[in-house]
Coordinates of C-alpha atoms in Angstrom, one line a residue:
X26 CA 124.4 144.9 80.0
X27 CA 121.1 146.6 79.4
X28 CA 118.4 145.0 77.2
X29 CA 119.0 147.2 74.3
X30 CA 122.7 146.3 74.2
X31 CA 121.9 142.6 74.8
X32 CA 119.4 142.5 72.0
X33 CA 121.9 144.0 69.6
X34 CA 124.2 141.0 70.2
X35 CA 121.6 138.4 69.3
X36 CA 123.4 137.4 66.2
X37 CA 124.1 134.3 64.2
X38 CA 127.9 134.3 64.0
X39 CA 130.7 136.4 62.5
X40 CA 128.9 136.4 59.1
X41 CA 125.8 138.0 60.8
X42 CA 127.6 140.6 62.8
X43 CA 127.0 143.3 60.2
X44 CA 123.3 142.4 60.1
X45 CA 123.1 143.0 63.9
X46 CA 124.7 146.4 63.5
X47 CA 122.0 147.5 61.0
X48 CA 118.9 145.7 62.2
X49 CA 119.5 144.1 65.6
X50 CA 118.7 146.9 68.0
X51 CA 115.5 147.1 69.9
X52 CA 112.8 148.6 67.7
X53 CA 112.5 152.4 67.8
X54 CA 109.6 153.7 65.8
X55 CA 109.8 156.5 63.2
X56 CA 107.5 159.5 63.2
X57 CA 104.0 159.0 62.0
X58 CA 101.4 161.2 60.4
X59 CA 98.7 158.6 59.9
X60 CA 95.6 158.2 62.0
X61 CA 92.4 156.2 62.3
X62 CA 91.4 157.0 58.7
X63 CA 90.8 153.9 56.5
X64 CA 93.7 152.3 54.7
X65 CA 92.6 152.4 51.1
X66 CA 95.2 150.4 49.2
X67 CA 94.6 146.7 48.3
X68 CA 96.5 144.5 50.8
X69 CA 99.9 143.3 49.6
X70 CA 101.5 140.2 50.9
X71 CA 103.5 142.3 53.3
X72 CA 100.3 144.0 54.5
X73 CA 98.5 140.6 55.0
X74 CA 101.5 139.2 56.9
X75 CA 101.6 142.2 59.2
X76 CA 97.9 142.0 59.9
X77 CA 98.1 138.3 60.7
X78 CA 101.2 138.8 63.0
X79 CA 99.2 141.2 65.1
X80 CA 95.7 139.8 65.0
X81 CA 96.8 136.1 65.3
X82 CA 99.9 134.4 66.7
X83 CA 101.6 134.1 63.3
X84 CA 100.5 134.0 59.7
X85 CA 100.0 130.9 57.7
X86 CA 100.7 130.9 53.9
X87 CA 97.1 129.8 53.1
X88 CA 95.5 132.6 55.1
X89 CA 97.9 135.3 54.0
X90 CA 97.4 134.4 50.4
X91 CA 93.6 134.6 50.9
X92 CA 93.9 138.2 52.1
X93 CA 96.2 139.5 49.3
X94 CA 94.3 141.9 47.0
X95 CA 91.4 142.4 49.5
X96 CA 90.8 145.8 51.0
X97 CA 91.6 146.2 54.7
X98 CA 87.9 146.4 55.4
X99 CA 87.2 143.1 53.7
X100 CA 90.2 141.4 55.3
X101 CA 89.4 142.5 58.8
X102 CA 85.7 141.7 58.5
X103 CA 86.7 138.2 57.4
X104 CA 89.1 137.7 60.3
X105 CA 87.2 139.2 63.2
X106 CA 84.1 137.1 63.0
X107 CA 81.0 137.8 65.0
X108 CA 82.5 137.5 68.5
X109 CA 80.3 134.5 69.4
X110 CA 82.6 131.7 68.1
X111 CA 83.1 128.8 70.4
X112 CA 86.4 127.0 71.1
X113 CA 87.4 124.7 68.2
X114 CA 88.8 121.8 70.2
X115 CA 87.2 119.4 72.6
X116 CA 87.2 120.7 76.1
X117 CA 89.2 119.0 78.9
X118 CA 87.4 116.0 80.4
X119 CA 87.6 117.4 84.0
X120 CA 85.7 120.6 83.5
X121 CA 82.7 119.4 85.6
X122 CA 84.7 117.5 88.2
X123 CA 84.3 118.7 91.8
X124 CA 86.4 118.3 94.9
X125 CA 86.0 119.1 98.6
X126 CA 87.6 122.3 100.0
X127 CA 91.3 121.4 100.3
X128 CA 91.7 124.1 103.0
X129 CA 89.7 122.1 105.4
X130 CA 91.1 118.7 104.5
X131 CA 93.9 116.7 106.1
X132 CA 97.4 117.4 104.7
X133 CA 97.4 114.2 102.5
X134 CA 94.0 114.9 101.0
X135 CA 94.9 118.6 100.5
X136 CA 98.1 117.7 98.7
X137 CA 96.2 115.2 96.5
X138 CA 93.6 117.7 95.5
X139 CA 96.1 120.5 94.8
X140 CA 98.4 118.2 92.8
X141 CA 95.4 117.1 90.7
X142 CA 94.5 120.8 90.1
X143 CA 98.1 121.4 88.9
X144 CA 97.7 118.7 86.4
X145 CA 94.3 120.1 85.3
X146 CA 95.8 123.5 85.0
X147 CA 98.6 122.3 82.7
X148 CA 95.9 120.6 80.6
X149 CA 93.9 123.8 80.4
X150 CA 97.0 125.6 79.1
X151 CA 97.7 122.8 76.6
X152 CA 94.1 123.0 75.4
X153 CA 94.2 126.7 74.9
X154 CA 97.6 126.6 73.2
X155 CA 96.3 124.0 70.8
X156 CA 93.3 126.3 69.9
X157 CA 95.8 129.1 69.2
X158 CA 97.9 126.9 67.0
X159 CA 95.1 125.5 64.9
X160 CA 92.9 128.6 64.5
X161 CA 92.2 129.9 61.0
X162 CA 89.4 132.4 60.3
X163 CA 87.8 133.9 62.2
X164 CA 90.7 134.7 64.5
X165 CA 89.6 134.5 68.2
X166 CA 92.5 133.8 70.4
X167 CA 94.7 136.8 70.3
X168 CA 91.9 139.0 71.5
X169 CA 91.0 136.4 74.1
X170 CA 94.5 136.5 75.4
X171 CA 94.5 140.3 75.4
X172 CA 91.4 140.4 77.6
X173 CA 92.7 137.6 79.7
X174 CA 95.7 139.9 80.5
X175 CA 93.3 142.8 81.2
X176 CA 90.7 141.1 83.4
X177 CA 93.3 139.0 85.1
X178 CA 92.9 136.0 87.4
X179 CA 95.8 133.8 88.7
X180 CA 95.8 130.1 89.2
X181 CA 98.3 130.5 92.0
X182 CA 97.7 133.3 94.5
X183 CA 97.9 134.0 98.2
X184 CA 99.4 130.5 98.9
X185 CA 96.3 128.9 97.3
X186 CA 94.9 127.8 93.9
X187 CA 91.9 128.6 91.9
X188 CA 90.1 125.5 90.8
X189 CA 90.9 125.1 87.0
X190 CA 87.2 124.4 86.3
X191 CA 86.4 128.0 87.3
X192 CA 89.3 129.3 85.2
X193 CA 88.0 127.3 82.2
X194 CA 84.6 129.0 82.6
X195 CA 86.2 132.4 82.8
X196 CA 88.1 131.7 79.6
X197 CA 84.8 130.9 77.8
X198 CA 83.3 134.2 79.1
X199 CA 86.3 136.2 78.0
X200 CA 86.3 134.6 74.5
X201 CA 82.5 135.2 74.0
X202 CA 82.9 138.8 75.3
X203 CA 86.0 139.8 73.3
X204 CA 84.2 141.8 70.7
X205 CA 81.0 142.7 72.6
X206 CA 80.0 145.7 74.7
X207 CA 82.7 146.6 77.1
X208 CA 80.3 148.0 79.7
X209 CA 78.4 144.7 79.7
X210 CA 81.7 142.8 79.8
X211 CA 82.7 144.7 83.0
X212 CA 79.3 143.7 84.5
X213 CA 79.7 140.1 83.6
X214 CA 83.3 139.8 84.8
X215 CA 82.5 141.5 88.1
X216 CA 80.3 138.5 89.1
X217 CA 82.4 135.8 87.3
X218 CA 83.3 133.1 89.7
X219 CA 87.0 133.2 89.1
X220 CA 87.1 137.0 89.6
X221 CA 85.0 136.9 92.8
X222 CA 87.4 134.3 94.3
X223 CA 90.6 135.8 93.0
X224 CA 90.1 139.4 94.2
X225 CA 88.5 138.6 97.5
X226 CA 84.9 139.0 96.7
X227 CA 84.0 135.9 98.7
X228 CA 85.5 137.6 101.7
X229 CA 83.7 140.9 101.2
X230 CA 80.9 141.2 103.8
X231 CA 79.1 144.1 105.5
X232 CA 81.0 143.4 108.7
X233 CA 84.4 143.2 107.0
X234 CA 84.5 144.9 103.6
X235 CA 87.2 143.8 101.2
X236 CA 88.3 146.6 98.8
X237 CA 90.4 144.5 96.4
X238 CA 88.0 144.2 93.5
X239 CA 86.5 147.7 94.0
X240 CA 89.9 149.2 93.6
X241 CA 91.1 147.1 90.6
X242 CA 87.7 147.6 88.9
X243 CA 88.5 151.3 88.7
X244 CA 92.3 151.4 88.6
X245 CA 93.1 148.5 86.3
X246 CA 89.9 147.5 84.5
X247 CA 88.0 150.6 83.6
X248 CA 89.1 154.2 84.1
X249 CA 92.6 154.2 85.5
X250 CA 94.4 156.0 88.4
X251 CA 93.4 159.5 89.1
X252 CA 89.7 159.1 88.2
X253 CA 88.4 157.9 91.5
X254 CA 88.9 158.6 95.2
X255 CA 89.5 156.4 98.2
X256 CA 86.0 157.1 99.2
X257 CA 84.7 155.8 95.9
X258 CA 86.7 152.6 96.5
X259 CA 85.2 152.1 100.0
X260 CA 81.7 152.8 98.7
X261 CA 82.1 150.5 95.7
X262 CA 83.3 147.7 98.1
X263 CA 80.1 148.1 100.0
X264 CA 78.1 147.7 96.8
X265 CA 80.0 144.4 96.1
X266 CA 79.3 142.8 99.5
X267 CA 77.6 139.4 99.8
X268 CA 78.7 137.4 96.8
X269 CA 80.0 133.8 97.1
X270 CA 81.0 131.1 94.6
X271 CA 80.1 127.4 94.6
X272 CA 83.7 126.1 94.5
X273 CA 83.6 122.8 96.4
X274 CA 81.2 119.8 96.6
X275 CA 81.2 120.0 100.4
X276 CA 79.9 123.6 100.5
X277 CA 76.9 125.6 99.3
X278 CA 76.4 126.1 95.5
X279 CA 73.0 127.7 95.2
X280 CA 73.4 128.4 91.5
X281 CA 75.3 125.3 90.6
X282 CA 78.9 124.4 90.9
X283 CA 81.5 127.0 89.9
X284 CA 78.8 129.7 89.7
X285 CA 78.4 132.9 91.8
X286 CA 75.5 133.3 94.2
X287 CA 74.2 135.9 96.6
X288 CA 74.2 135.7 100.4
X289 CA 71.8 138.4 101.6
X290 CA 73.0 138.3 105.2
X291 CA 76.4 139.5 104.1
X292 CA 75.2 142.4 102.0
X293 CA 75.4 146.0 103.1
X294 CA 71.9 147.3 102.5
X295 CA 72.7 151.0 103.3
X296 CA 72.8 153.8 100.7
X297 CA 76.1 154.4 98.8
X298 CA 77.7 157.3 97.0
X299 CA 80.1 156.6 94.1
X300 CA 81.5 159.4 91.9
X301 CA 78.8 161.7 93.3
X302 CA 75.9 159.4 92.4
X303 CA 73.7 157.7 94.9
X304 CA 72.7 154.0 95.1
X305 CA 69.6 153.9 97.4
X306 CA 69.3 151.8 100.5
X307 CA 67.2 148.6 100.5
X308 CA 65.1 146.6 103.0
X309 CA 65.0 142.9 103.5
X310 CA 62.3 142.5 100.8
X311 CA 64.5 144.0 98.2
X312 CA 67.8 142.5 99.4
X313 CA 67.6 139.8 96.7
X314 CA 70.1 138.4 94.2
X315 CA 68.3 139.8 91.2
X316 CA 67.6 143.2 92.6
X317 CA 71.1 143.7 94.1
X318 CA 72.7 142.7 90.8
X319 CA 70.5 144.9 88.7
X320 CA 70.2 147.9 91.1
X321 CA 73.6 147.9 92.7
X322 CA 76.2 145.9 90.7
X323 CA 75.0 147.0 87.3
X324 CA 74.4 150.5 88.5
X325 CA 77.9 150.8 89.9
X326 CA 79.3 149.9 86.5
X327 CA 76.9 152.2 84.8
X328 CA 77.9 155.1 87.0
X329 CA 81.6 154.6 86.2
X330 CA 80.9 154.5 82.5
X331 CA 78.7 157.6 82.6
X332 CA 80.7 159.8 84.9
X333 CA 84.1 158.6 83.7
X334 CA 83.2 157.9 80.0
X335 CA 86.2 159.8 78.6
X336 CA 88.6 158.2 81.0
X337 CA 87.3 154.7 80.3
X338 CA 87.5 155.2 76.5
X339 CA 91.0 156.5 76.7
X340 CA 92.2 153.9 79.1
X341 CA 91.0 151.0 77.1
X342 CA 92.1 152.5 73.8
X343 CA 95.6 153.0 75.1
X344 CA 95.8 149.4 76.2
X345 CA 94.5 148.1 72.9
X346 CA 97.0 150.3 71.1
X347 CA 99.9 149.2 73.2
X348 CA 99.1 145.5 72.7
X349 CA 98.3 145.5 69.0
X350 CA 100.3 148.4 67.6
X351 CA 103.3 149.6 69.7
X352 CA 104.2 148.8 73.3
X353 CA 106.8 151.4 74.1
X354 CA 105.0 153.4 76.9
X355 CA 107.1 156.5 76.2
X356 CA 106.3 156.7 72.5
X357 CA 102.6 156.1 72.3
X358 CA 100.8 158.1 69.7
X359 CA 98.4 160.2 71.8
X360 CA 96.5 161.7 68.8
X361 CA 95.7 158.2 67.5
X362 CA 94.6 157.1 71.0
X363 CA 92.3 160.1 71.3
X364 CA 90.7 159.2 67.9
X365 CA 90.2 155.7 69.1
X366 CA 88.7 156.9 72.4
X367 CA 86.3 159.2 70.6
X368 CA 85.1 156.3 68.4
X369 CA 84.8 154.0 71.4
X370 CA 82.7 156.4 73.3
X371 CA 80.5 157.2 70.3
X372 CA 79.9 153.5 69.8
X373 CA 78.6 153.2 73.3
X374 CA 81.7 151.1 74.3
X375 CA 81.1 148.4 71.7
X376 CA 84.5 146.7 71.3
X377 CA 84.1 145.4 67.7
X378 CA 83.8 148.8 66.0
X379 CA 86.9 150.0 67.8
X380 CA 89.0 146.9 67.0
X381 CA 87.9 146.8 63.4
X382 CA 88.7 150.5 62.9
X383 CA 92.2 150.0 64.4
X384 CA 93.0 147.1 62.1
X385 CA 91.5 148.9 59.0
X386 CA 93.4 152.1 59.7
X387 CA 96.2 153.8 57.7
X388 CA 98.0 154.1 61.0
X389 CA 98.1 150.4 61.6
X390 CA 99.7 149.7 58.1
X391 CA 102.1 152.6 58.4
X392 CA 105.6 151.2 57.8
X393 CA 106.7 152.8 61.1
X394 CA 104.5 150.3 62.9
X395 CA 105.7 147.2 61.1
X396 CA 108.2 145.0 63.0
X397 CA 108.4 147.1 66.1
X398 CA 106.7 144.8 68.6
X399 CA 108.6 142.2 70.6
X400 CA 106.9 138.8 70.3
X401 CA 105.3 137.7 73.6
X402 CA 106.2 134.1 74.6
X403 CA 102.7 133.0 73.4
X404 CA 103.3 134.6 70.0
X405 CA 106.8 133.1 69.9
X406 CA 105.9 129.6 70.9
X407 CA 102.5 129.3 69.0
X408 CA 103.8 131.3 66.1
X409 CA 106.7 128.9 65.3
X410 CA 104.4 125.9 65.4
X411 CA 101.9 127.7 63.1
X412 CA 104.5 128.7 60.6
X413 CA 106.2 125.4 60.5
X414 CA 102.9 123.5 60.4
X415 CA 104.0 121.3 63.3
X416 CA 102.5 120.2 66.6
X417 CA 104.4 121.3 69.7
X418 CA 107.4 119.2 70.4
X419 CA 107.2 119.9 74.1
X420 CA 104.6 121.2 76.5
X421 CA 103.7 124.6 75.1
X422 CA 102.7 126.0 78.5
X423 CA 106.0 125.0 80.0
X424 CA 107.8 126.6 77.1
X425 CA 106.0 129.9 77.6
X426 CA 106.7 129.7 81.3
X427 CA 110.4 129.4 80.6
X428 CA 110.1 132.6 78.7
X429 CA 108.2 134.2 81.6
X430 CA 104.6 134.1 80.5
X431 CA 102.3 131.5 82.1
X432 CA 98.9 131.8 80.6
X433 CA 96.0 132.4 83.1
X434 CA 98.6 132.9 85.8
X435 CA 100.2 136.3 85.4
X436 CA 102.6 137.7 88.0
X437 CA 100.0 139.9 89.6
X438 CA 96.6 141.5 89.0
X439 CA 98.2 144.1 86.6
X440 CA 99.2 141.3 84.2
X441 CA 102.5 141.1 82.3
X442 CA 104.6 144.2 82.0
X443 CA 105.8 143.0 78.6
X444 CA 107.7 145.2 76.1
X445 CA 111.5 144.9 76.6
X446 CA 111.1 142.5 79.6
X447 CA 110.2 139.7 77.2
X448 CA 113.9 139.6 76.1
X449 CA 116.6 138.9 78.7
X450 CA 119.7 136.8 79.3
X451 CA 117.3 134.3 81.0
X452 CA 114.6 134.1 78.4
X453 CA 116.6 134.4 75.2
X454 CA 118.4 131.0 75.4
X455 CA 115.0 129.4 76.1
X456 CA 113.5 131.0 73.0
X457 CA 116.4 129.8 70.8
X458 CA 116.2 126.3 72.3
X459 CA 112.5 125.9 71.7
X460 CA 112.7 127.2 68.1
X461 CA 115.6 124.9 67.4
X462 CA 113.8 121.9 68.8
X463 CA 110.7 122.7 66.7
X464 CA 112.8 122.9 63.5
X465 CA 114.7 119.7 64.4
X466 CA 111.4 117.9 64.7
X467 CA 110.7 118.3 61.0
X468 CA 111.7 115.5 58.7
X469 CA 113.1 116.1 55.2
X470 CA 109.7 115.7 53.5
X471 CA 108.0 118.2 55.8
X472 CA 110.7 120.8 55.3
X473 CA 110.5 120.5 51.5
X474 CA 106.7 120.5 51.6
X475 CA 106.8 123.7 53.7
X476 CA 109.0 125.4 51.1
X477 CA 106.7 124.3 48.3
X478 CA 103.9 126.3 49.7
X479 CA 105.5 129.3 48.1
X480 CA 105.3 130.2 44.4
X481 CA 108.5 129.8 42.4
X482 CA 110.1 127.6 45.0
X483 CA 112.5 126.3 42.4
X484 CA 114.1 129.7 42.1
X485 CA 116.5 130.1 45.0
X486 CA 116.3 133.9 45.1
X487 CA 112.5 134.0 45.0
X488 CA 112.2 131.2 47.6
X489 CA 114.6 133.0 50.0
X490 CA 112.7 136.2 49.5
X491 CA 109.4 134.5 50.3
X492 CA 110.8 132.8 53.4
X493 CA 112.3 136.1 54.6
X494 CA 109.0 137.8 54.2
X495 CA 107.2 134.9 56.0
X496 CA 109.5 134.5 59.0
X497 CA 110.8 138.0 59.4
X498 CA 108.7 141.1 60.0
X499 CA 110.3 143.5 57.4
X500 CA 112.3 143.2 54.2
X501 CA 116.0 142.6 54.8
X502 CA 118.8 144.5 53.2
X503 CA 120.3 143.5 49.9
X504 CA 123.5 142.4 51.5
X505 CA 121.7 140.3 54.0
X506 CA 119.5 138.7 51.3
X507 CA 122.6 137.9 49.3
X508 CA 124.1 136.2 52.2
X509 CA 121.0 134.2 52.8
X510 CA 120.8 133.0 49.2
X511 CA 124.4 132.4 48.3
X512 CA 126.0 131.4 51.6
X513 CA 123.2 129.6 53.3
X514 CA 120.5 128.3 51.0
X515 CA 122.8 127.5 48.0
X516 CA 125.8 126.7 50.1
X517 CA 127.9 128.6 47.5
X518 CA 126.6 126.5 44.7
X519 CA 125.5 128.3 41.4
X520 CA 122.0 129.7 41.5
X521 CA 121.0 127.6 38.5
X522 CA 121.6 124.4 40.6
X523 CA 118.7 125.1 42.9
X524 CA 116.0 123.6 40.8
X525 CA 118.0 120.3 40.7
X526 CA 118.6 120.5 44.4
X527 CA 114.9 120.8 45.1
X528 CA 114.6 117.4 43.4
X529 CA 117.0 116.0 46.0
X530 CA 114.9 116.0 49.1
X531 CA 117.6 115.4 51.7
X532 CA 119.9 118.1 50.3
X533 CA 117.1 120.6 49.8
X534 CA 115.8 120.0 53.3
X535 CA 119.2 120.4 54.8
X536 CA 119.8 123.7 53.1
X537 CA 116.3 125.1 53.9
X538 CA 116.8 124.1 57.5
X539 CA 120.1 125.9 57.5
X540 CA 118.3 129.0 56.3
X541 CA 115.6 128.7 58.9
X542 CA 118.2 128.2 61.6
X543 CA 119.8 131.4 60.5
X544 CA 116.5 133.2 60.8
X545 CA 115.9 131.8 64.3
X546 CA 119.3 133.2 65.4
X547 CA 118.6 136.7 63.9
X548 CA 117.4 139.5 66.2
X549 CA 114.4 140.4 64.1
X550 CA 113.0 136.9 64.3
X551 CA 111.9 138.0 67.8
X552 CA 109.8 140.9 66.4
X553 CA 106.4 141.1 64.8

């Protein structure tokens, strides 16, 4: 069974079969005529919820209500922040802990260090998931996750592990760079400790060049395939020779633990040619960390952004569009992407103006773009917790892994393929189980309190409508709404009985839980 057929069968029971036939197929987007021009209408509740589903991991009632009536410009400015916000939770206790190099240790010592790192890594993911769950405004973590999937590093790679303390520092860099200048971001990530280790930078010497990072810098991180030659890769690799990382307490760490440093003896001092531009040779007096960084590393990035400016702008605009608007690679709106790329280039590759324009655009709020994205595991796991107002009932990182997304440990340097691969016969039962466990963890008082966040909660019809809007990405059909109200929420009781039922906490909680359980089993619960 293909994914589209499988998705169409994700239904509640015989009562919901008709719903699946009308709304349970994989999302296919209607034609659009909108572009990057500003969305000028005041935000409705539906608009606010759509914005929060895409810019965060799920809306909260409080934040959505705060946005209603604002212009898209006002709302987005409120939510994006400055880009310099720090993590909102206490960092793990081990972030400065050091170890000897396990590769040179005896088997027992090596196993002990690596097992300790595995525990640290699990803690790192729990720490990040908790920031995602608790964030309000400004919203920082969705963009941090996007860039983490762009400038990738893996905890487990090549039968080895990256020290979690290095990955923690990379996470901080990505968060602080998420809305900054992309050209500077590329320079900073190039000499980030995690990246230098992950893509073989520490092995890259003048006697034995390692081309991994040079290739991915151009292919996956900046301009894309077709915009460089094999010769450019070889020359860029020469530029990047000589960098090391202070990973272990029994090895050199000239700039401090977990920081990158330069080893002049390993650097190729000859002249280089990248994309037709020259980087001049240097002698022993100029073969220093500062000068090599500023005159070779930074210049390499500058050359790419100057010579391949259009390619960089289009490549990054396409990735942002796919992640935040519509992921179907065969149905991307090329005209919209070209508008985004033009703005990105005109803004000298500043990320914030591009992201702000996207989320303020008429295109983003076009009904054809609502409810057409499949929730990533992070969106699914964190989103349920946010919407229910509950802490995670199990390890959030393990839950995401069971749905085939391990944060900071993607399957390869290209990150997660995503789109329809998020839903499969393997991952769907795990999604359902996690959602059911989260709902089951709520006591009666919590369920009723959650419902009382919505106006007119004593009116069964209005409460059902509010819950549908909050938990599902688009308005449901009249027949489906009728089923939800009469068969599920009211349990076939007269509608006028609902106000009295709300005064009976156990009964009200049972009925509301039944409605939420119905939502969880519906196909469009997996969409945003």
